PDB file of C-alpha atoms in Angstrom:
ATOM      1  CA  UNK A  29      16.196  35.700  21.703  1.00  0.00           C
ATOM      2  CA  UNK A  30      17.346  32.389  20.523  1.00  0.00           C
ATOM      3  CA  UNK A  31      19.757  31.422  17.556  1.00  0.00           C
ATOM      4  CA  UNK A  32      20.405  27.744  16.233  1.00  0.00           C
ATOM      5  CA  UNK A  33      23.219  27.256  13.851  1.00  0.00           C
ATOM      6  CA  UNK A  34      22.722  23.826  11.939  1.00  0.00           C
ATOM      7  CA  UNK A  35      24.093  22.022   9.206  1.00  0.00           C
ATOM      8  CA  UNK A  36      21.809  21.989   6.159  1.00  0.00           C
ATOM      9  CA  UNK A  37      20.570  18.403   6.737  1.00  0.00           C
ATOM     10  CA  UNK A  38      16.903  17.751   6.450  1.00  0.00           C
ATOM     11  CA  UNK A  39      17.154  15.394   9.586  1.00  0.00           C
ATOM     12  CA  UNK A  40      17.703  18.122  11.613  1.00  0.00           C
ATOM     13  CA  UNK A  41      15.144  20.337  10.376  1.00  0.00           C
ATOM     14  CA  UNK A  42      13.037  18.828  13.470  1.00  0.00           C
ATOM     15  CA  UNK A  43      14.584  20.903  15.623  1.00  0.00           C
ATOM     16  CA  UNK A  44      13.901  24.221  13.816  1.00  0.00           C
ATOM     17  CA  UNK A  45      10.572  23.141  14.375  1.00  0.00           C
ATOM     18  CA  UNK A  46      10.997  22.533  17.771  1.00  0.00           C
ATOM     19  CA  UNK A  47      12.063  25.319  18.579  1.00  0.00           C
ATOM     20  CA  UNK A  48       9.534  27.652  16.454  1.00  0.00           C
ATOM     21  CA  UNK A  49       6.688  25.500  18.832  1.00  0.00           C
ATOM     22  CA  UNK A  50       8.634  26.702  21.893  1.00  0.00           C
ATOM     23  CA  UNK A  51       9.192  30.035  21.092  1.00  0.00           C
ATOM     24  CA  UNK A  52       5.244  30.596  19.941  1.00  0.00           C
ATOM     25  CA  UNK A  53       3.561  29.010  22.518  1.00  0.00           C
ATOM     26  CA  UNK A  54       5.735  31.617  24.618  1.00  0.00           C
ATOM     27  CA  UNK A  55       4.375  34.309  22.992  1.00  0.00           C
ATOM     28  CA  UNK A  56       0.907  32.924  23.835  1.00  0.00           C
ATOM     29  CA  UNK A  57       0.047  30.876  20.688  1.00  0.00           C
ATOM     30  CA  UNK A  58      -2.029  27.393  20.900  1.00  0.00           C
ATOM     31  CA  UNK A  59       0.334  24.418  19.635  1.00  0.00           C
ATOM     32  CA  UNK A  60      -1.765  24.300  16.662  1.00  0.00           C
ATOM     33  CA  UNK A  61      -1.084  27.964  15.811  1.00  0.00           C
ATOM     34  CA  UNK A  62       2.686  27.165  16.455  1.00  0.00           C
ATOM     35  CA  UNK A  63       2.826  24.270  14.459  1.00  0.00           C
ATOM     36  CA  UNK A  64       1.576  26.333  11.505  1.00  0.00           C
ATOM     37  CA  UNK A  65       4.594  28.967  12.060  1.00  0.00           C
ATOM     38  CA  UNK A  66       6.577  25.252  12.435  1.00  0.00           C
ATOM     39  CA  UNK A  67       5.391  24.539   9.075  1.00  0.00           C
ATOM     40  CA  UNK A  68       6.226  27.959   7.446  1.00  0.00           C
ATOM     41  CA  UNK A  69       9.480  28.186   8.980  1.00  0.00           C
ATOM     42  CA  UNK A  70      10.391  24.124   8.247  1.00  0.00           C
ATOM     43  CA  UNK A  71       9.609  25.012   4.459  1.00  0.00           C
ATOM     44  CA  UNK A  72      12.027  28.107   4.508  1.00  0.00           C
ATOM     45  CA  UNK A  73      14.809  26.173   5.168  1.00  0.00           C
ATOM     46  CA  UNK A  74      14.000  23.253   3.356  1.00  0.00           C
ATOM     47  CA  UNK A  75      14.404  25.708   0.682  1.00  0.00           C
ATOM     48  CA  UNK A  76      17.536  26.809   1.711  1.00  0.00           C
ATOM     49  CA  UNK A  77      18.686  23.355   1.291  1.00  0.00           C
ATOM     50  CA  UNK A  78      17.377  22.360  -1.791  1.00  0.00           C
ATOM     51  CA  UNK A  79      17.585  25.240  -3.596  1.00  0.00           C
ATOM     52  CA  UNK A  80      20.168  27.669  -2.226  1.00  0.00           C
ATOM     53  CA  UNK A  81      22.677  24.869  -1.065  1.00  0.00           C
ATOM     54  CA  UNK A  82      21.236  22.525  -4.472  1.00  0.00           C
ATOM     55  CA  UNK A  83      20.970  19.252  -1.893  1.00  0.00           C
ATOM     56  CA  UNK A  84      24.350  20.137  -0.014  1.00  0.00           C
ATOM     57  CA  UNK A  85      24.255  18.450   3.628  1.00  0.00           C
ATOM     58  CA  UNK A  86      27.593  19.973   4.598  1.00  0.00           C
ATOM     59  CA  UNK A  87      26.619  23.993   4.926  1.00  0.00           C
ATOM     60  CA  UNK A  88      25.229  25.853   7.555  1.00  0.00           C
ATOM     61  CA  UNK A  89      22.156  27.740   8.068  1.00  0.00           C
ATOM     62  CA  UNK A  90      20.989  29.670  11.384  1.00  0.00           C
ATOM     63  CA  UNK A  91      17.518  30.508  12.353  1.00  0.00           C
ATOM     64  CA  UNK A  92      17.102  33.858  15.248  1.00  0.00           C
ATOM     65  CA  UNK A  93      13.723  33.442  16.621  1.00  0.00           C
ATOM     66  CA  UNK A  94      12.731  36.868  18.660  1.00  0.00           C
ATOM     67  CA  UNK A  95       9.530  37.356  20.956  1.00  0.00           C
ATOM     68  CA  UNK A  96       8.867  40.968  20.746  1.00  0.00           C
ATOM     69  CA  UNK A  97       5.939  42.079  22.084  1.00  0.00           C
ATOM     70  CA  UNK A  98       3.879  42.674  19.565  1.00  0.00           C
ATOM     71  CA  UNK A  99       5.172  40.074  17.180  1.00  0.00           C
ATOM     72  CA  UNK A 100       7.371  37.360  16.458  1.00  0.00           C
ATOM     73  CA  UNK A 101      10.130  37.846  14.046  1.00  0.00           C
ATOM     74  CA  UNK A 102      12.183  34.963  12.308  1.00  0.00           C
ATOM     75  CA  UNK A 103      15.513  35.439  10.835  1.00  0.00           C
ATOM     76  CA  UNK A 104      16.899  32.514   8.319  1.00  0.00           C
ATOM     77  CA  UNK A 105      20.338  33.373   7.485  1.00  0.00           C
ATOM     78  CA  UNK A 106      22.354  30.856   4.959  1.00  0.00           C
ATOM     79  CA  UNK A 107      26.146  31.841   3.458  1.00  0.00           C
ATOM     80  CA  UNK A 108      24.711  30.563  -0.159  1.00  0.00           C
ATOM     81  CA  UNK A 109      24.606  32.439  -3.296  1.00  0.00           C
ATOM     82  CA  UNK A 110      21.930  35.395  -3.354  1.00  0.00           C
ATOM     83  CA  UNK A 111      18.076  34.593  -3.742  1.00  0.00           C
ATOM     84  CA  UNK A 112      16.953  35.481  -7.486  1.00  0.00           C
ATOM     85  CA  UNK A 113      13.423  36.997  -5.332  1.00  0.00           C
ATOM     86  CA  UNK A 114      11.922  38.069  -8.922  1.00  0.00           C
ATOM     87  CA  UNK A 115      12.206  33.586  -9.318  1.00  0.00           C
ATOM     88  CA  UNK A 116      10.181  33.023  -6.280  1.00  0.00           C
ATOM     89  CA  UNK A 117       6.610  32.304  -6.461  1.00  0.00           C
ATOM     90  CA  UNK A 118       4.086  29.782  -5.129  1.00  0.00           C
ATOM     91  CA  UNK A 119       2.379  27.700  -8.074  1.00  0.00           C
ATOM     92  CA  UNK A 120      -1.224  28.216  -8.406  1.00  0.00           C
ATOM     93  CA  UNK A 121      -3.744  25.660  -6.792  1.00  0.00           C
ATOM     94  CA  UNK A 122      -4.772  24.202  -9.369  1.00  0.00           C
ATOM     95  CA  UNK A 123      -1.862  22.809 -11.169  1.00  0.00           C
ATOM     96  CA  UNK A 124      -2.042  19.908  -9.235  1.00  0.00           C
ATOM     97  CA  UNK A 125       1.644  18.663  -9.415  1.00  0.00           C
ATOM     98  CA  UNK A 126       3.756  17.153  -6.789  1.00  0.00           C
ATOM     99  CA  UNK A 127       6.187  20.138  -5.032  1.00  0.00           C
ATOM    100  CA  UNK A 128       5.549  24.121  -5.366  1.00  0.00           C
ATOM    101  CA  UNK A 129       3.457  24.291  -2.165  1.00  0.00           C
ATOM    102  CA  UNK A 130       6.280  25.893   0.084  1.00  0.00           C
ATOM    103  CA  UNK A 131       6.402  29.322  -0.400  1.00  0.00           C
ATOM    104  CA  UNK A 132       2.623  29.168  -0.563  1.00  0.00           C
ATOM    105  CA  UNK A 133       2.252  28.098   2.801  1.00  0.00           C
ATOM    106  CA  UNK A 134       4.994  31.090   3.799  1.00  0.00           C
ATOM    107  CA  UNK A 135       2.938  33.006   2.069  1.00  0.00           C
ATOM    108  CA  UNK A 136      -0.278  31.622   4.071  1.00  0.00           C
ATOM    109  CA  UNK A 137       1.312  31.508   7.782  1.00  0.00           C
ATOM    110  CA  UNK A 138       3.226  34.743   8.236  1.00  0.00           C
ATOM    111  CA  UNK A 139       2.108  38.488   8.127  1.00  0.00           C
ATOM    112  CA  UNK A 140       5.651  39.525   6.399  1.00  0.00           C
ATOM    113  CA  UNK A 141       8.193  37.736   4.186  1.00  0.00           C
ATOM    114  CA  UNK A 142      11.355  40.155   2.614  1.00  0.00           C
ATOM    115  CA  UNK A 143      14.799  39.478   2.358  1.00  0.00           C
ATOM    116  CA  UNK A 144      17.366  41.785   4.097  1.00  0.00           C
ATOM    117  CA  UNK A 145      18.917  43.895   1.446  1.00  0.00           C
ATOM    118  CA  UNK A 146      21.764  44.799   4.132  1.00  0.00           C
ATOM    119  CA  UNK A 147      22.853  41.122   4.018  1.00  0.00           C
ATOM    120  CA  UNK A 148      26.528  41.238   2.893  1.00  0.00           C
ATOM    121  CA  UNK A 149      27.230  37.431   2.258  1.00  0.00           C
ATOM    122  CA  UNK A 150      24.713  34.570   1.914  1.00  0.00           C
ATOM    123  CA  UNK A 151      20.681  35.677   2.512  1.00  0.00           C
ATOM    124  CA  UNK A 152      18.583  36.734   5.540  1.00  0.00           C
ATOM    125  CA  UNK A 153      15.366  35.732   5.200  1.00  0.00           C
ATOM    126  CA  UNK A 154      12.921  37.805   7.679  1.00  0.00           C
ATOM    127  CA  UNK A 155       9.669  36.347   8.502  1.00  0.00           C
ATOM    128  CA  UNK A 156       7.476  37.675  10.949  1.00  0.00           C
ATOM    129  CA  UNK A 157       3.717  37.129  12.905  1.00  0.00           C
ATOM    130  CA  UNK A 158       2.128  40.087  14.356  1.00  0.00           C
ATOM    131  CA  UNK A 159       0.255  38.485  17.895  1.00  0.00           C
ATOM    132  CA  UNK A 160      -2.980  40.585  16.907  1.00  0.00           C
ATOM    133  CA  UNK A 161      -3.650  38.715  14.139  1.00  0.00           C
ATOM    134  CA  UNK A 162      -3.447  35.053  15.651  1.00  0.00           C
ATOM    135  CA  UNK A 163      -6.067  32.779  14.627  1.00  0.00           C
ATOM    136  CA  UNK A 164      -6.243  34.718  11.437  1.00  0.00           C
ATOM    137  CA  UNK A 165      -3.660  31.711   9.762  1.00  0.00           C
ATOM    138  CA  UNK A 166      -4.980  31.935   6.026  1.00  0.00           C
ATOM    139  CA  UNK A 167      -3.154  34.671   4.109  1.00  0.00           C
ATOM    140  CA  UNK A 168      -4.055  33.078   0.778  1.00  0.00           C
ATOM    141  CA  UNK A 169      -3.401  35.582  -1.573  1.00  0.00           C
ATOM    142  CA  UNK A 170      -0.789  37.407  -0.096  1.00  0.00           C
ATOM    143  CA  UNK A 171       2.098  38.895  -2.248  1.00  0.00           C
ATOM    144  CA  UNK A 172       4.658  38.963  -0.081  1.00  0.00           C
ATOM    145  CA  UNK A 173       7.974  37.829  -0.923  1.00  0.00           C
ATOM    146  CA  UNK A 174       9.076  34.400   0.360  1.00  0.00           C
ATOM    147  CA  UNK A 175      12.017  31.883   0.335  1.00  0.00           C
TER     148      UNK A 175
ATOM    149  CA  UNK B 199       9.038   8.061  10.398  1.00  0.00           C
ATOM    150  CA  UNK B 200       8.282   4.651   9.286  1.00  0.00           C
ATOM    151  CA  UNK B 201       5.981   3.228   6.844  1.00  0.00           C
ATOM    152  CA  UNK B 202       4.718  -0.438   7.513  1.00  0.00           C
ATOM    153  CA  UNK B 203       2.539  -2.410   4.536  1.00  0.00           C
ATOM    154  CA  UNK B 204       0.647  -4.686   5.304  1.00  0.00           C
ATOM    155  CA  UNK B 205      -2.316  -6.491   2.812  1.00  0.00           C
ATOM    156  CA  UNK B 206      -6.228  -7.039   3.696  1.00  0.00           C
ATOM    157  CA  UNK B 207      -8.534  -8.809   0.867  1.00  0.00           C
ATOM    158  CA  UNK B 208      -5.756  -7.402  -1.296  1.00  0.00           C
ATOM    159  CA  UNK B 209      -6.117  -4.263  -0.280  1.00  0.00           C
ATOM    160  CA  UNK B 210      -2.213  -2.170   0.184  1.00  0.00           C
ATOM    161  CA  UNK B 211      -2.463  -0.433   3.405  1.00  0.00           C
ATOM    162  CA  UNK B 212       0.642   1.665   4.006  1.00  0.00           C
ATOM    163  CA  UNK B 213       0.992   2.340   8.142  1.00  0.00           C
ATOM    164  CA  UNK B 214       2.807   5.547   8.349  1.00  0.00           C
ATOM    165  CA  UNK B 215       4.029   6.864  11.556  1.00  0.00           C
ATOM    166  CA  UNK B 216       6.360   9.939  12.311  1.00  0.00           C
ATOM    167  CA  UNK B 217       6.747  13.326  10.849  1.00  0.00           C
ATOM    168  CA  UNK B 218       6.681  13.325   7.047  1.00  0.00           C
ATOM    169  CA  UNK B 219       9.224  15.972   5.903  1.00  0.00           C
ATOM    170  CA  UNK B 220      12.220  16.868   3.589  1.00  0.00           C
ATOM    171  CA  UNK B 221      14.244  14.379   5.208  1.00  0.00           C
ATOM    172  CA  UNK B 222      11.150  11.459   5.552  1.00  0.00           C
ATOM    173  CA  UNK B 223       9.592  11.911   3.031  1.00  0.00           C
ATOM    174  CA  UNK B 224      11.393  10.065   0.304  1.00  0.00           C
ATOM    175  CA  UNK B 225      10.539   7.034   2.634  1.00  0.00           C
ATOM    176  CA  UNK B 226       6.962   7.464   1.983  1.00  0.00           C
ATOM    177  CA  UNK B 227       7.358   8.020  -1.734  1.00  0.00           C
ATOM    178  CA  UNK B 228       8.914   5.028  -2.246  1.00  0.00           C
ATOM    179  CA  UNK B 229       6.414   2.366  -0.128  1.00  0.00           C
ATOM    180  CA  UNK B 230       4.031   4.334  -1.895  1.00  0.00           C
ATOM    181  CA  UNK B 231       4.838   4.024  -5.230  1.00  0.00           C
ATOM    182  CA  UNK B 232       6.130   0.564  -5.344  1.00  0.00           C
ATOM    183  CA  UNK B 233       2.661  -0.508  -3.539  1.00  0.00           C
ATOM    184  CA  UNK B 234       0.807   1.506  -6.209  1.00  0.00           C
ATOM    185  CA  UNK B 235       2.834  -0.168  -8.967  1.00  0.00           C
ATOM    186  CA  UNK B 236       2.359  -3.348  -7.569  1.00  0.00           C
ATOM    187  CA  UNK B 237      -1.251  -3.820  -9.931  1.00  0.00           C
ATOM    188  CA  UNK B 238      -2.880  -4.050  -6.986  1.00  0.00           C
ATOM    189  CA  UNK B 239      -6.398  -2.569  -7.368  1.00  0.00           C
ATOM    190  CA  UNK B 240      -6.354  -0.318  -4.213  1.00  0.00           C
ATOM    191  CA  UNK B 241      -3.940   1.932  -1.992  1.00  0.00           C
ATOM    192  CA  UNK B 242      -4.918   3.037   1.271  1.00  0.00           C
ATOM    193  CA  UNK B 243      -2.699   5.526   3.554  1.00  0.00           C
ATOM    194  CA  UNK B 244      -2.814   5.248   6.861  1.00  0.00           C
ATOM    195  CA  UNK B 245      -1.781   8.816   8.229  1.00  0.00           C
ATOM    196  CA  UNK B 246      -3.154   8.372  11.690  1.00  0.00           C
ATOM    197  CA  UNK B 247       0.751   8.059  13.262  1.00  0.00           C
ATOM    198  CA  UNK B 248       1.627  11.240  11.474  1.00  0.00           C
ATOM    199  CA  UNK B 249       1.773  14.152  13.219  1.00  0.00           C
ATOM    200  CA  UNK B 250       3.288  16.663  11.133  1.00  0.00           C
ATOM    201  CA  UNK B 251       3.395  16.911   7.135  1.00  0.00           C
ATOM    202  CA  UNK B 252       5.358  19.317   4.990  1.00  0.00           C
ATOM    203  CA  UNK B 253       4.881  20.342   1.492  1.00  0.00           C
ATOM    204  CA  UNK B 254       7.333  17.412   0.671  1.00  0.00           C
ATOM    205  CA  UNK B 255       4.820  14.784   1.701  1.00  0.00           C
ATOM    206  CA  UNK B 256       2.426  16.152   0.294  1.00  0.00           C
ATOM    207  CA  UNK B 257       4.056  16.528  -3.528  1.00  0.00           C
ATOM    208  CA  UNK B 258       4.717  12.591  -2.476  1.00  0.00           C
ATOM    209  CA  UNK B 259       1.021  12.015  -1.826  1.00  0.00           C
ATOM    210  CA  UNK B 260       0.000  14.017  -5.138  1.00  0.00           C
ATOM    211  CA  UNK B 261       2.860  11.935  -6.921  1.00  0.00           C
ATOM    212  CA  UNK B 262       0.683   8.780  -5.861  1.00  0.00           C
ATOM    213  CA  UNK B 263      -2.322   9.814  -6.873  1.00  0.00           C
ATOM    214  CA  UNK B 264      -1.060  11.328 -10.625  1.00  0.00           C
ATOM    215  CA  UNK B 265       0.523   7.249 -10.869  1.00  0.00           C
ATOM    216  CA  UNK B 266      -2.652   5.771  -9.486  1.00  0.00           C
ATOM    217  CA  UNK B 267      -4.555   7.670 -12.035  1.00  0.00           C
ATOM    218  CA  UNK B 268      -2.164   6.240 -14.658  1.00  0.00           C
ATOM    219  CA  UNK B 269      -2.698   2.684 -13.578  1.00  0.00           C
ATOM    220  CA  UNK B 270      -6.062   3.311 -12.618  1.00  0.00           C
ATOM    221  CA  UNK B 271      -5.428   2.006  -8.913  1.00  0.00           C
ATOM    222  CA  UNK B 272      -8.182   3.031  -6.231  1.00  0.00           C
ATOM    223  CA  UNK B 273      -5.810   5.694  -3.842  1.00  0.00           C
ATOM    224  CA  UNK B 274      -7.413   6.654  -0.646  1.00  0.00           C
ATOM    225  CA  UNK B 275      -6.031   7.928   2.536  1.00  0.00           C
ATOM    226  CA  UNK B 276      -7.241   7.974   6.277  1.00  0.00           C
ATOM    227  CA  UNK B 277      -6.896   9.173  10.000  1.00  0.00           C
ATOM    228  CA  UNK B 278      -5.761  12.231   9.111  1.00  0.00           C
ATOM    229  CA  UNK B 279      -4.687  14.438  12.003  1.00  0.00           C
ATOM    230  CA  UNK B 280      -6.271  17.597  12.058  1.00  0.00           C
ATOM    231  CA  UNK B 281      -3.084  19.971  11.350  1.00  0.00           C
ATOM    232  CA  UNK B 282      -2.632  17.780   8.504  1.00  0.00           C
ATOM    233  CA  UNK B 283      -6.064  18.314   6.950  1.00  0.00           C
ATOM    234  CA  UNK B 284      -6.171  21.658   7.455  1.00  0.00           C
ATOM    235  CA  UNK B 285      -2.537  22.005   5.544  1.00  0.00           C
ATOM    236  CA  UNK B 286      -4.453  20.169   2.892  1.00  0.00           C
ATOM    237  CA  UNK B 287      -7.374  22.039   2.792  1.00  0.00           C
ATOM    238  CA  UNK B 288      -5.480  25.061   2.928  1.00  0.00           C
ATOM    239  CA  UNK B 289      -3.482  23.829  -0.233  1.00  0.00           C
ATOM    240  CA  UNK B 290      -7.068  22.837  -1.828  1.00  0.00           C
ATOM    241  CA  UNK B 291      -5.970  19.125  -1.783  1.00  0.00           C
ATOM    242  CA  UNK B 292      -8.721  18.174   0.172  1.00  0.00           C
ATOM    243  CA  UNK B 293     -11.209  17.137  -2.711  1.00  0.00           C
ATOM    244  CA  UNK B 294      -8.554  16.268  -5.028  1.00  0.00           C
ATOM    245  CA  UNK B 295      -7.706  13.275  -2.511  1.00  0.00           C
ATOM    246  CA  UNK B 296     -10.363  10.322  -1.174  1.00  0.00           C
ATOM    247  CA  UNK B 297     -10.058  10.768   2.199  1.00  0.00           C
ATOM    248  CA  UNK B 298     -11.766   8.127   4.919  1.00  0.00           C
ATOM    249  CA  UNK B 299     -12.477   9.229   8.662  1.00  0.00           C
ATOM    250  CA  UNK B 300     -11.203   5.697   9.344  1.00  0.00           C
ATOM    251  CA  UNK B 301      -9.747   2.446   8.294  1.00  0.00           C
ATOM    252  CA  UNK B 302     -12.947   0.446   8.921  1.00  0.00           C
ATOM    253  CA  UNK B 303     -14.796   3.179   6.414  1.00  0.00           C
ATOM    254  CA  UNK B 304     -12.072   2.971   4.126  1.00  0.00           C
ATOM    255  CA  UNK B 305     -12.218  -0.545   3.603  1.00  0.00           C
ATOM    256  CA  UNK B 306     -15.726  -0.446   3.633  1.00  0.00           C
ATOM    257  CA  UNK B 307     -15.879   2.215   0.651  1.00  0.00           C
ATOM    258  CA  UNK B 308     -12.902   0.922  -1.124  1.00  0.00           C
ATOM    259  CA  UNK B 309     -14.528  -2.589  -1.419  1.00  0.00           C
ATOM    260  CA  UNK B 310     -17.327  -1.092  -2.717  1.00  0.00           C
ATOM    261  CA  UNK B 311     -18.066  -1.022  -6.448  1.00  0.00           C
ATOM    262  CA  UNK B 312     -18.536   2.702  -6.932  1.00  0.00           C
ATOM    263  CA  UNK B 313     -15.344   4.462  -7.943  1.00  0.00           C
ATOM    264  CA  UNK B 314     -13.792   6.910  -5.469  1.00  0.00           C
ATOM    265  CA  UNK B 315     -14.355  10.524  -6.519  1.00  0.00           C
ATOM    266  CA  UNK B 316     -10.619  11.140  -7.084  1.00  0.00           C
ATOM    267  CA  UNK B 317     -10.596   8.695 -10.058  1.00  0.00           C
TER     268      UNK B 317
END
């Protein structure tokens, strides 16, 4: 298991990413496949920022990465007000506008996307791959919640 | 990431290198915009340095080509990595953009008299 605690500053949001890559090519994934879990988790957290923290550099988030065996399992946690889920959802594909594409790609990269309801302060935002279903990276259409 | 502009037969071509994200991106938005602004007849992007793009580069990109619509400037974009054409592909972007293999068939194309398919 690994656990970065950050500040909520986009520059550092390359090493989330970094360390997504590392922990999925681990668990057997090409770098391609574990740049698109890069991608997924990069625009979870860039969430966090803009939207949870509204643009604040000086809070923290944390991501848990764990390599189970049959999956990988994410875990963003940020101490920000609670996640309105019912407000979350990717715009459709053809309103072409700039922004809205995040939780789409979420959406499109990992298997499961839920918030833990057990979270007492801030949000925990659980995202996981099942290893089975690698090379399957297109989950357009998926309802699953996302951050 | 850094964005470098340099000018061929008045042709805008923006170099971009690095990872375009949250952080980079607003970098990118504004070379791009000022260089579509600029009443220059045609912007080219050169994403060849870019390894990674996020959904904030690409709302920059789309940005560019709602203004270059507006001002009627030719947009086009090349050397895209393969990650980041599949992201756009994935998004549906991919035909909504003018995208060249290459520079030299982007400057080929772009000189040429028909209009690009994203105007």
């Amino acid at each position: 298991m690994i656990r970065v605690v950050m500040g909520s500053e986009p520059r550092l949001l390359n090493i989330l990413r970094a360390v997504v890559i590392f922990r999925a090519q681990e668990a057997g994934l090409s770098y391609p496949e574990a740049e698109y879990l890069a991608l997924a988790i990069d625009e979870a957290a860039a969430n966090v920022i803009r939207h949870t923290y509204g643009g604040c550099h000086d809070a923290l988030l944390a991501l848990e990465v764990r390599n189970l065996p049959d999956r990988l399992e994410f875990l963003l946690e940020d101490w920000g007000p609670k996640v309105c889920e019912d407000l979350i959802h990717p715009r459709p594909l053809d309103d072409l506008r700039p922004g809205g594409l995040g939780t789409f790609f979420i959406n499109s990269f990992m298997d499961e996307c839920s918030y833990e309801q057990d979270c007492q302060e801030g949000n925990r935002l659980k995202l996981v791959k099942f290893l089975s279903r690698k090379g399957d990276w297109c989950n357009e259409g998926s309802s699953t919640q996302s951050g | 990431m850094k964005v470098q502009v340099r000018n061929l037969d008045n042709i805008s071509i923006l170099d971009c290198s690095g990872d375009v994200d949250l952080y980079s991106s607003p970098r990118l938005r504004e070379a791009l915009l000022a260089e579509i602004k600029a009443d220059g007849p045609s912007v080219l992007v050169n994403m060849s340095g870019v390894p990674y793009i996020d959904s904030s580069g690409i709302a920059t990109l789309v940005e560019g080509l709602q203004l270059s619509r507006q001002t009627k400037t030719r947009l086009g974009l090349f050397g895209l990595r393969p990650n980041a054409r599949s992201v756009l592909e994935l998004a549906r972007l991919h035909k909504v953009f003018t995208i060249f293999a290459a520079e030299a068939e982007a400057l080929e194309k772009i000189g040429s008299t028909k209009p690009f398919s994203g105007l």
